[in-house]
Structures are given as structure tokens and as C-alpha cells.
Short mmCIF file of C-alpha atoms in Angstrom, two decimals:
data_model
loop_
_atom_site.label_atom_id
_atom_site.label_comp_id
_atom_site.label_asym_id
_atom_site.label_seq_id
_atom_site.Cartn_x
_atom_site.Cartn_y
_atom_site.Cartn_z
CA MET A 218 0.26 -0.11 0.00
CA ASN A 219 1.04 3.53 -0.87
CA VAL A 220 1.62 5.84 1.91
CA THR A 221 3.79 8.21 0.48
CA ARG A 222 0.70 10.85 -0.48
CA THR A 223 -1.51 12.43 2.09
CA PRO A 224 -5.24 11.48 1.09
CA ASP A 225 -7.81 14.21 0.39
CA VAL A 226 -10.38 11.29 1.77
CA SER A 227 -10.26 8.73 4.29
CA VAL A 228 -13.64 6.52 3.51
CA ILE A 229 -14.22 4.97 6.69
CA VAL A 230 -15.75 1.40 6.29
CA GLY A 231 -17.34 -0.58 9.62
CA ALA A 232 -18.47 -4.10 8.12
CA TYR A 233 -20.24 -6.86 9.91
CA GLN A 234 -22.04 -9.19 8.05
CA ALA A 235 -21.99 -7.50 4.71
CA MET A 236 -21.93 -9.88 1.95
CA PRO A 237 -22.94 -9.41 -0.75
CA TYR A 238 -23.35 -5.98 -0.09
CA LEU A 239 -20.08 -4.81 0.29
CA ILE A 240 -19.11 -5.85 -3.40
CA ARG A 241 -21.31 -3.01 -5.35
CA CYS A 242 -19.90 -0.61 -1.88
CA LEU A 243 -16.41 -1.13 -2.37
CA GLU A 244 -16.83 -1.20 -6.28
CA SER A 245 -18.57 2.31 -5.53
CA VAL A 246 -15.34 3.80 -3.92
CA GLU A 247 -13.32 2.21 -6.94
CA ALA A 248 -15.07 4.26 -9.27
CA GLN A 249 -14.91 7.76 -7.85
CA THR A 250 -13.69 10.45 -10.27
CA ILE A 251 -11.87 12.29 -7.64
CA GLY A 252 -9.26 9.46 -8.45
CA ALA A 253 -7.94 6.22 -6.33
CA ASP A 254 -4.58 8.30 -5.58
CA ARG A 255 -6.49 10.94 -3.89
CA ILE A 256 -8.76 8.81 -1.19
CA GLU A 257 -7.63 5.50 0.83
CA ILE A 258 -10.17 3.17 2.49
CA ILE A 259 -9.92 1.71 6.27
CA ALA A 260 -11.96 -1.06 6.61
CA VAL A 261 -12.86 -2.66 9.61
CA ASP A 262 -14.32 -5.90 9.70
CA ASP A 263 -16.18 -6.35 12.99
CA GLY A 264 -16.07 -10.12 13.77
CA SER A 265 -18.14 -11.45 10.37
CA THR A 266 -18.67 -14.97 9.89
CA ASP A 267 -19.90 -14.96 6.14
CA GLY A 268 -17.04 -13.78 4.31
CA THR A 269 -16.82 -10.41 4.83
CA GLY A 270 -13.32 -9.92 5.96
CA GLU A 271 -11.88 -12.59 3.61
CA TYR A 272 -13.53 -10.01 0.86
CA LEU A 273 -11.46 -7.40 2.18
CA GLU A 274 -8.34 -8.74 2.61
CA GLU A 275 -8.69 -10.30 -1.36
CA PHE A 276 -10.10 -6.25 -2.56
CA ALA A 277 -7.07 -4.72 -0.69
CA ALA A 278 -4.93 -7.04 -2.60
CA ARG A 279 -5.88 -5.99 -6.16
CA SER A 280 -7.48 -2.46 -5.73
CA PRO A 281 -5.64 0.57 -7.21
CA VAL A 282 -7.24 2.21 -3.85
CA PRO A 283 -4.61 1.95 -1.40
CA THR A 284 -6.62 0.06 1.81
CA ARG A 285 -6.42 -0.83 5.15
CA VAL A 286 -8.23 -3.68 6.67
CA ILE A 287 -8.76 -4.39 10.33
CA ARG A 288 -10.17 -7.50 11.52
CA GLN A 289 -11.26 -7.28 15.01
CA LYS A 290 -13.87 -9.18 17.71
CA ASN A 291 -17.41 -7.62 17.40
CA SER A 292 -17.85 -4.64 19.13
CA GLY A 293 -21.45 -4.98 19.08
CA GLY A 294 -22.47 -1.94 17.14
CA PRO A 295 -20.72 0.59 14.57
CA SER A 296 -19.14 3.06 16.92
CA GLY A 297 -16.55 1.46 17.71
CA PRO A 298 -15.01 0.60 14.23
CA ARG A 299 -15.80 4.05 13.16
CA ASN A 300 -13.70 5.10 16.04
CA VAL A 301 -11.03 2.64 15.08
CA GLY A 302 -11.02 4.27 11.56
CA ILE A 303 -10.47 7.69 12.84
CA GLY A 304 -7.89 6.49 14.92
CA LEU A 305 -6.18 5.42 11.30
CA ALA A 306 -7.40 8.02 8.86
CA ARG A 307 -4.71 10.25 7.15
CA GLY A 308 -6.91 12.06 4.63
CA ARG A 309 -7.83 15.65 5.11
CA TYR A 310 -11.63 14.96 5.25
CA VAL A 311 -13.08 11.33 6.37
CA PHE A 312 -16.16 9.74 5.17
CA PHE A 313 -18.51 6.99 6.77
CA LEU A 314 -19.62 4.83 4.44
CA ASP A 315 -21.65 1.91 5.44
CA ALA A 316 -21.27 -1.72 3.71
CA ASP A 317 -24.27 -1.97 2.60
CA ASP A 318 -24.60 1.45 0.76
CA TYR A 319 -22.46 2.94 -1.98
CA PHE A 320 -21.45 6.37 -3.64
CA GLY A 321 -22.56 8.32 -6.92
CA ASP A 322 -19.63 8.10 -9.10
CA GLU A 323 -18.88 11.90 -8.44
CA ALA A 324 -19.83 12.16 -4.80
CA LEU A 325 -16.38 12.69 -3.27
CA GLU A 326 -15.09 14.64 -5.78
CA ARG A 327 -18.27 17.19 -5.56
CA MET A 328 -18.03 16.98 -1.74
CA VAL A 329 -13.90 18.00 -1.50
CA ASP A 330 -14.73 20.57 -3.68
CA MET A 331 -17.60 22.08 -2.03
CA ALA A 332 -15.71 21.53 1.36
CA ASP A 333 -12.36 23.31 0.25
CA ARG A 334 -14.31 26.17 -1.46
CA ALA A 335 -16.77 27.10 1.09
CA GLY A 336 -14.36 26.28 4.07
CA THR A 337 -16.84 24.18 5.59
CA ASP A 338 -15.78 21.06 8.37
CA VAL A 339 -19.00 19.45 7.39
CA VAL A 340 -20.67 18.49 3.43
CA LEU A 341 -24.05 17.00 3.60
CA GLY A 342 -24.14 15.24 -0.32
CA LYS A 343 -27.67 14.12 -1.27
CA VAL A 344 -28.80 10.88 -0.45
CA VAL A 345 -31.19 8.42 -1.72
CA GLY A 346 -33.01 5.32 -0.93
CA VAL A 347 -32.94 2.18 -2.54
CA ASN A 348 -35.62 -0.54 -0.99
CA ARG A 349 -36.24 2.19 1.95
CA GLY A 350 -36.91 5.89 2.87
CA ALA A 351 -34.52 8.22 2.83
CA PRO A 352 -34.83 12.02 4.32
CA GLN A 353 -35.73 14.64 2.05
CA SER A 354 -36.66 17.90 3.05
CA MET A 355 -32.97 18.86 3.24
CA TRP A 356 -31.99 18.54 -0.49
CA THR A 357 -34.38 21.88 -1.96
CA ARG A 358 -31.18 23.48 -3.02
CA THR A 359 -27.46 23.40 -3.10
CA GLN A 360 -26.00 26.06 -0.66
CA GLU A 361 -22.20 26.28 0.67
CA ARG A 362 -22.90 27.50 3.94
CA VAL A 363 -26.62 26.50 5.84
CA ASP A 364 -27.71 28.36 9.45
CA VAL A 365 -27.89 24.63 11.20
CA HIS A 366 -30.49 26.46 13.44
CA ARG A 367 -33.19 27.27 10.67
CA SER A 368 -32.19 24.96 8.08
CA LYS A 369 -33.33 21.24 7.80
CA VAL A 370 -30.30 19.86 8.22
CA ILE A 371 -30.91 18.74 12.46
CA TYR A 372 -32.89 16.13 10.52
CA THR A 373 -30.27 14.22 8.97
CA LEU A 374 -27.93 13.18 11.37
CA SER A 375 -27.02 10.17 10.26
CA ALA A 376 -23.01 9.82 9.96
CA GLN A 377 -22.72 9.36 6.08
CA LYS A 378 -21.67 12.87 5.45
CA LEU A 379 -17.94 14.28 4.55
CA PHE A 380 -16.35 15.36 8.05
CA ARG A 381 -13.36 17.52 8.09
CA ARG A 382 -10.69 15.20 10.00
CA GLU A 383 -9.09 18.42 11.86
CA LEU A 384 -12.69 19.19 13.31
CA LEU A 385 -12.04 15.64 14.82
CA LEU A 386 -8.57 16.08 15.78
CA ARG A 387 -9.28 19.65 17.84
CA THR A 388 -12.20 18.47 19.39
CA GLY A 389 -11.26 15.14 20.30
CA LEU A 390 -14.99 13.99 18.47
CA ARG A 391 -15.84 10.26 18.58
CA PHE A 392 -18.69 8.29 18.21
CA ASP A 393 -20.14 6.86 21.60
CA GLU A 394 -19.29 3.74 22.25
CA GLU A 395 -21.49 3.56 25.41
CA LEU A 396 -25.22 4.29 23.14
CA LYS A 397 -26.78 1.42 21.28
CA THR A 398 -28.79 3.93 19.34
CA GLY A 399 -28.45 7.20 18.26
CA GLU A 400 -24.57 7.37 18.29
CA ASP A 401 -24.35 8.86 15.16
CA ALA A 402 -27.02 11.63 15.62
CA LEU A 403 -25.01 12.53 18.75
CA PHE A 404 -21.81 12.86 16.37
CA THR A 405 -22.98 14.65 13.56
CA MET A 406 -25.23 17.27 15.82
CA GLU A 407 -21.89 17.83 17.96
CA ALA A 408 -20.11 18.53 14.44
CA TYR A 409 -22.50 20.37 13.04
CA LEU A 410 -22.44 22.97 16.54
CA ARG A 411 -18.49 22.84 16.63
CA GLY A 412 -17.83 22.69 13.15
CA ALA A 413 -16.93 25.75 11.02
CA GLY A 414 -19.85 25.52 8.66
CA VAL A 415 -22.02 23.42 7.11
CA SER A 416 -22.64 23.05 3.07
CA VAL A 417 -25.28 21.10 1.13
CA ILE A 418 -24.97 19.32 -2.25
CA SER A 419 -28.39 18.83 -3.54
CA ASP A 420 -28.04 18.43 -7.40
CA TYR A 421 -26.53 15.43 -7.53
CA THR A 422 -27.15 12.38 -5.76
CA CYS A 423 -24.11 11.27 -3.92
CA TYR A 424 -24.76 8.51 -1.74
CA HIS A 425 -27.34 5.85 -2.24
CA LEU A 426 -28.96 4.56 1.10
CA VAL A 427 -29.60 0.30 0.39
CA GLY A 428 -32.27 -1.14 2.39
CA ARG A 429 -31.22 -5.10 2.65
CA GLU A 430 -33.63 -7.76 1.78
CA ASP A 431 -32.92 -9.63 5.34
CA GLY A 432 -34.05 -6.02 6.89
CA ASN A 433 -31.00 -6.19 9.21
CA HIS A 434 -30.33 -2.60 9.58
CA ALA A 435 -28.39 -1.29 13.06
CA THR A 436 -31.09 1.46 12.96
CA ARG A 437 -33.81 -0.96 13.55
CA ARG A 438 -32.66 -2.80 16.25
CA GLY A 439 -32.79 -2.10 19.96
CA SER A 440 -35.67 -1.80 22.82
CA TYR A 441 -37.62 1.60 23.39
CA VAL A 442 -35.01 1.93 26.54
CA LEU A 443 -32.48 2.81 24.39
CA ARG A 444 -34.64 5.06 22.84
CA PHE A 445 -34.67 7.08 25.28
CA GLU A 446 -31.29 7.10 26.13
CA ALA A 447 -30.52 8.12 22.95
CA VAL A 448 -32.95 11.35 23.42
CA ALA A 449 -31.73 12.29 26.70
CA ALA A 450 -28.19 11.85 25.48
CA MET A 451 -29.11 14.54 22.28
CA ALA A 452 -31.00 16.93 24.67
CA ALA A 453 -27.79 17.00 26.97
CA LEU A 454 -25.44 17.70 24.26
CA ILE A 455 -27.65 20.49 22.47
CA HIS A 456 -28.22 22.24 26.54
CA ARG A 457 -23.95 21.98 27.27
CA LEU A 458 -23.18 23.38 23.52
CA GLU A 459 -26.18 25.68 23.16
CA PRO A 460 -26.56 28.67 25.33
CA PRO A 461 -30.06 29.22 26.29
CA GLY A 462 -32.44 31.23 23.75
CA PRO A 463 -34.35 30.70 20.57
CA LYS A 464 -31.28 28.79 18.77
CA ARG A 465 -31.27 26.63 21.49
CA ASP A 466 -35.15 25.94 21.26
CA LEU A 467 -35.10 25.31 17.70
CA LEU A 468 -32.46 22.75 18.20
CA MET A 469 -34.45 21.18 21.00
CA VAL A 470 -37.35 20.93 18.85
CA ARG A 471 -35.71 18.02 17.08
CA PRO A 472 -34.84 15.56 20.25
CA PHE A 473 -38.61 15.91 21.25
CA THR A 474 -40.58 15.73 17.79
CA VAL A 475 -37.63 13.23 16.20
CA GLY A 476 -37.23 10.55 19.46
CA LEU A 477 -39.71 10.97 22.32
CA LEU A 478 -42.55 11.86 20.15
CA GLN A 479 -42.54 8.52 18.22
CA GLN A 480 -42.45 6.55 21.98
CA PHE A 481 -45.80 8.17 22.52
CA ALA A 482 -47.54 7.26 19.17
CA PRO A 483 -51.25 6.17 19.03
CA GLY A 484 -49.44 2.40 18.47
CA ILE A 485 -49.15 2.94 23.06
CA LEU A 486 -52.57 2.43 23.28
CA LYS A 487 -52.06 -1.12 22.23
CA GLN A 488 -49.38 -1.76 25.20
CA PRO A 489 -49.59 -3.11 28.54
CA GLU A 490 -50.11 -0.55 30.95
CA SER A 491 -46.78 -1.61 32.91
CA GLU A 492 -44.99 -0.76 29.32
CA ARG A 493 -47.28 2.65 29.50
CA LYS A 494 -46.42 3.67 32.61
CA HIS A 495 -42.49 2.54 32.26
CA ARG A 496 -42.12 5.07 29.12
CA MET A 497 -44.33 7.92 31.22
CA GLU A 498 -41.08 7.13 33.84
CA LEU A 499 -38.49 7.41 31.10
CA ALA A 500 -39.78 10.18 30.13
CA ALA A 501 -40.01 12.38 33.05
CA PRO A 502 -36.63 13.37 33.69
CA ILE A 503 -35.92 14.60 30.17
CA MET A 504 -39.54 16.68 30.35
CA GLU A 505 -38.48 17.83 33.78
CA ALA A 506 -34.70 18.94 32.31
CA TYR A 507 -35.34 20.13 28.82
CA TRP A 508 -38.88 20.79 28.00
CA THR A 509 -39.78 24.58 28.16
CA ASP A 510 -42.46 26.98 26.70
CA GLY A 511 -39.71 28.40 23.93
CA VAL A 512 -39.71 24.33 22.60
CA ALA A 513 -43.78 23.75 23.23
CA ARG A 514 -44.47 26.61 21.08
CA ARG A 515 -42.22 25.67 18.49
CA ILE A 516 -44.19 22.60 17.90
CA LYS A 517 -47.22 22.05 16.08
CA VAL A 518 -50.72 21.95 18.71
CA GLY A 519 -51.54 18.26 18.00
CA GLU A 520 -47.90 17.12 18.71
CA ARG A 521 -47.61 19.45 21.45
CA LEU A 522 -50.31 18.44 23.24
CA ARG A 523 -49.04 14.85 23.35
CA LEU A 524 -45.51 15.89 25.22
CA VAL A 525 -47.75 18.23 27.41
CA CYS A 526 -49.28 15.47 28.36
CA VAL A 527 -46.29 13.32 28.94
CA ALA A 528 -44.78 16.23 31.09
CA HIS A 529 -47.70 16.66 33.63
CA GLY A 530 -47.57 12.41 33.34
CA ARG A 531 -51.13 12.14 32.73
CA LEU A 532 -51.16 8.88 30.62
CA ASP A 533 -55.59 9.21 30.59
CA LEU A 534 -55.50 12.47 28.59
CA LEU A 535 -52.55 11.46 26.39
CA ALA A 536 -54.84 7.99 25.61
CA ASP A 537 -58.02 10.39 24.90
CA VAL A 538 -55.71 12.77 22.76
CA LEU A 539 -54.14 9.59 20.98
CA ARG A 540 -57.73 8.01 20.22
CA PHE A 541 -59.11 11.81 19.05
CA LEU A 542 -55.82 11.95 16.35
CA GLN A 543 -57.07 8.10 15.25
CA ALA A 544 -60.63 9.08 14.44
CA LYS A 545 -58.99 11.78 12.38
CA GLU A 546 -61.27 14.30 13.71
CA VAL A 547 -60.87 17.89 13.30
CA PRO A 548 -60.38 20.01 16.14
CA GLU A 549 -62.89 23.20 16.82
CA LEU A 550 -60.82 26.90 16.05
CA VAL A 551 -61.38 28.99 18.89
CA ALA A 552 -60.70 32.64 19.02
CA SER A 553 -60.00 34.32 22.15
CA GLU A 554 -62.28 37.14 23.30
CA ASP A 555 -60.23 39.72 21.80
CA GLY A 556 -59.58 37.97 18.46
CA GLY A 557 -55.72 38.05 18.93
CA ARG A 558 -55.18 34.45 19.65
CA LEU A 559 -56.37 31.09 18.33
CA PHE A 560 -56.70 27.71 19.50
CA LEU A 561 -57.50 24.16 18.28
CA ALA A 562 -59.95 22.96 20.78
CA TYR A 563 -58.09 19.20 20.83
CA PRO A 564 -59.45 16.93 23.54
CA HIS A 565 -59.83 18.56 27.32
CA PHE A 566 -59.34 22.35 26.18
CA ARG A 567 -60.71 24.34 29.02
CA ASP A 568 -61.48 21.19 31.07
CA PRO A 569 -61.16 22.44 34.28
CA ASP A 570 -60.25 19.00 35.60
CA ALA A 571 -57.41 18.26 33.11
CA GLY A 572 -55.07 20.96 34.66
CA LEU A 573 -54.06 22.34 31.11
CA ARG A 574 -53.33 25.59 30.13
CA ASP A 575 -54.97 27.85 27.18
CA GLU A 576 -51.25 27.92 26.20
CA ASP A 577 -50.93 24.31 25.75
CA TYR A 578 -53.71 24.53 22.74
CA GLU A 579 -52.81 28.00 21.16
CA VAL A 580 -51.66 28.10 17.27
CA THR A 581 -47.81 29.83 17.09
CA VAL A 582 -45.58 30.39 14.40
CA PRO A 583 -41.77 30.45 15.67
CA ASP A 584 -39.51 33.18 14.08
CA TRP A 585 -35.94 33.47 14.73
CA HIS A 586 -36.39 35.56 17.77
CA GLY A 587 -39.03 33.71 19.89
CA THR A 588 -42.77 32.64 18.22
CA ARG A 589 -45.28 34.86 17.57
CA ARG A 590 -49.11 34.23 18.02
CA VAL A 591 -51.20 33.69 14.92
CA GLU A 592 -53.40 37.10 14.11
CA ARG A 593 -57.16 36.33 13.71
CA PRO A 594 -58.39 35.69 10.26
CA LYS A 595 -61.05 38.53 9.72
CA ARG A 596 -63.20 35.93 8.34
CA VAL A 597 -63.56 34.04 11.84
CA PRO A 598 -66.65 35.11 13.86
CA ARG A 599 -66.75 35.38 17.63
CA PRO A 600 -67.12 33.83 20.04
CA ALA A 601 -66.42 30.49 17.69
CA PRO A 602 -66.65 29.71 14.36
CA LYS A 603 -69.58 27.08 12.74
CA PRO A 604 -67.66 24.09 11.74
CA SER A 605 -67.47 24.82 7.87
CA THR A 606 -65.66 27.88 8.55
CA THR A 607 -63.75 25.99 10.90
CA ARG A 608 -62.18 23.61 8.77
CA ARG A 609 -61.56 26.45 6.00
CA VAL A 610 -59.33 28.32 8.87
CA VAL A 611 -57.83 25.07 10.11
CA ARG A 612 -56.31 24.51 6.43
CA ARG A 613 -55.24 27.98 6.12
CA VAL A 614 -53.64 27.64 9.20
CA ARG A 615 -51.92 24.76 8.15
CA ARG A 616 -51.33 25.65 4.78
CA ASP A 617 -49.22 28.63 6.24
CA LEU A 618 -47.15 26.79 8.94
CA ARG A 619 -45.93 24.96 6.01
CA ARG A 620 -44.87 27.94 4.02
CA TRP A 621 -43.19 28.97 7.20
CA ARG A 622 -41.52 25.21 7.41
CA ALA A 623 -40.53 25.53 3.42
CA ARG A 624 -39.01 28.91 4.37
CA LEU A 625 -36.89 26.95 7.08
CA GLY A 626 -35.54 24.57 4.62
CA ALA A 627 -34.49 26.81 2.37
CA GLY A 628 -32.56 29.17 4.84
#
């Protein structure tokens, strides 16, 4: 293996039981237009028994791409192999390529050019799914530099991105090997917040995210307990790195809506009472430490109300809200007496026995400095609109919120 030239990119491939997907994965590295002399592969076989390790050694012996193979006992997750790769990498940049997936031919060339031109520490190349879903909201346009707080990049926190190695050296950033799920999200969020900027490439498919036929994806493993641990770790990271204020509130929306909310979806109604109570117990310290009005008012009412019920420890109220959502009922839109505020009357609105506030039901539109209340539409009669008018106004409010989120994705 030629080690005289410093490569532009160290491609780190952690592989466990990766055959036959590994074949196309490595072929896509060889096909990179950036050229074999500008990249290296560090492949870590994490205790495979299906021929993965043997194929890696065969590939290393014949490939024009300098390849180093490490074979080790199974570590139990992707973090260990990735950390081994970071420790051995020599490139100016590193990319974590999962052994199931593969590159677009121009991926590394485009991402390196972007990072060099923009001076950013993280580059997101467009991802598409192959036999599985993939994130979409962040690929609206190519941008040399995005505002992490305002853009949709916080909703793609997988590790399949280009990272400047100097950032990893300067910060000592590594994957948390104690965290059994969500470890890549934690790593990527920290890189976003501690790095010198984030770029997005949307006009070329850089990465193909493959759905295995056997369904054996690491992201699908783990009990709900591990999910709560991942949410707590993400919220703690944001709390530590971002000062109090609107920017922290914007970031905190992510762990609450992509993480905690999924643990209290309608499916929980089918679970044993013991599990429902356990989930509430696991959520309690997270809600107490990180749930604030600033975060709540940045979440749409139907989702916010579920989290409010969790914050209050009220499984009974949560169950009523979930049944309402399952029935696909439309909440009545109610205007305040002065007409300056709007509320969506989900279950237990102004129920004195529930202990919930009007603010928990209020329609709000976040801006970058806080949140503002939605002005009362002129056509809404007081004290309350008729059902037909309600539906029109709800649609109008939802349309306004979609437009705001579209502006957020373009920011």
C-alpha cells in the first residue's frame, strides 16, 4: 500500500455480515472520479462470519485504492469500527460509508470541492433510498453554507457525510460506544455545532442508502429503553453546547419531535399498562430538564399537546388525545375574546379537571427570535366559528405553517 501521499479522503467502512452488499459498496469507491490516488479505504471487519473479512483482504490486495483492513472481535455496534477508522485515518477529510450502501460516482469529488471552496467542516451530499426511505426535506437546493439552526440539516444526523479531519482532531470527537442507538446523530450534531460550517449538495445524488432484503439494519435494533437514552443524550448535548435562547429552542425541537414523540404514538394504546407507565417514567427526567415553553411553542399543536400530557405524567389525557387523532377528527378552531389568539380545541381544552393551559392549545408561528401568535383571520366570527368555517381556517393555518417550514428548509 502506497502511504507516501496524504489522501484527500479517508473512506471508513465498518463491516459486519456485509456480503454481498459489500461488493457494490467497494466498487463504488473504486469508481470515484476524484481518483484512486486521492483517497484511501480503512475497512474494519467487526467479527463477521460470512466471508466479509476475507473479501476485504482480497479487495485490498488487488485494488488501486490504498486499502487497510482491520479484523477484530465483534464490538456490538457501528461506533467501535468507526472510531478505529478515525484513529487510523490520514486524509484531510473522512467519510463514513456503510458497507450496505454505495456512492454516486462523483460524490467525493463534489464534496471535497465544496468543502475546500466554502471552508466548511461538514458536507451533506444528497441521499436517496434504495428499497427504503431516505430524508428529503433538506435537499431543496445546493448551498455552500447553511444556518444549522434555521435549516433542515438537523433532521439528517446520520454519519454518512464528509467531515474535515482537523475538526475531529481539534475536538477529540468520537462516536459514543456506550450508546447503542442514536450514536451517529449525537456525533453529527456535535460536528454541526462545533465545526466551522455546514454545506449541502442537492443537485447530485452522492449516496445510495440501501434497504437490505433481510431487514438487518442497525437503526432498527434496540428496545424502547435505548431510544429514551438516545433522546436524553441528544437533549443534554444541545443544552451543553448551545446557550439558552431561541437558537437552543429551535434545536431542542429535534429530540422532542424526532425521538420522544415516537415513543408516545397511537401504537402505545395497544401496549400493556406496565409498559405505558414505564415509558412515562423514562420520559419524566427528560421533560423536567429540557421541556420549556420556548420549545413547546415551536411545535404544532397536535404534537405539542401529546408532549404536554407526557410532561404532566397524564396517561389518561394522552390516551384521549391519541384516540382523537386516530379517528382523524378535526379540532374546532376557537378565537380568544379579543380575537388576537387562536386555539385548536383538542380533547380537554378548557377542562378544569385536566389542568392544561390555553397556551398548550394555542396556534403559534415561530420566528428566529421567538414565537408570535397567529393573528385572528378576519373571517373568523366570535366567540367561535361554525364547523364549516373551522375547517377552512384550520386549512389556512396549516397552509401558513407549511409555508413557514418551506422557508425554514431554504434558510
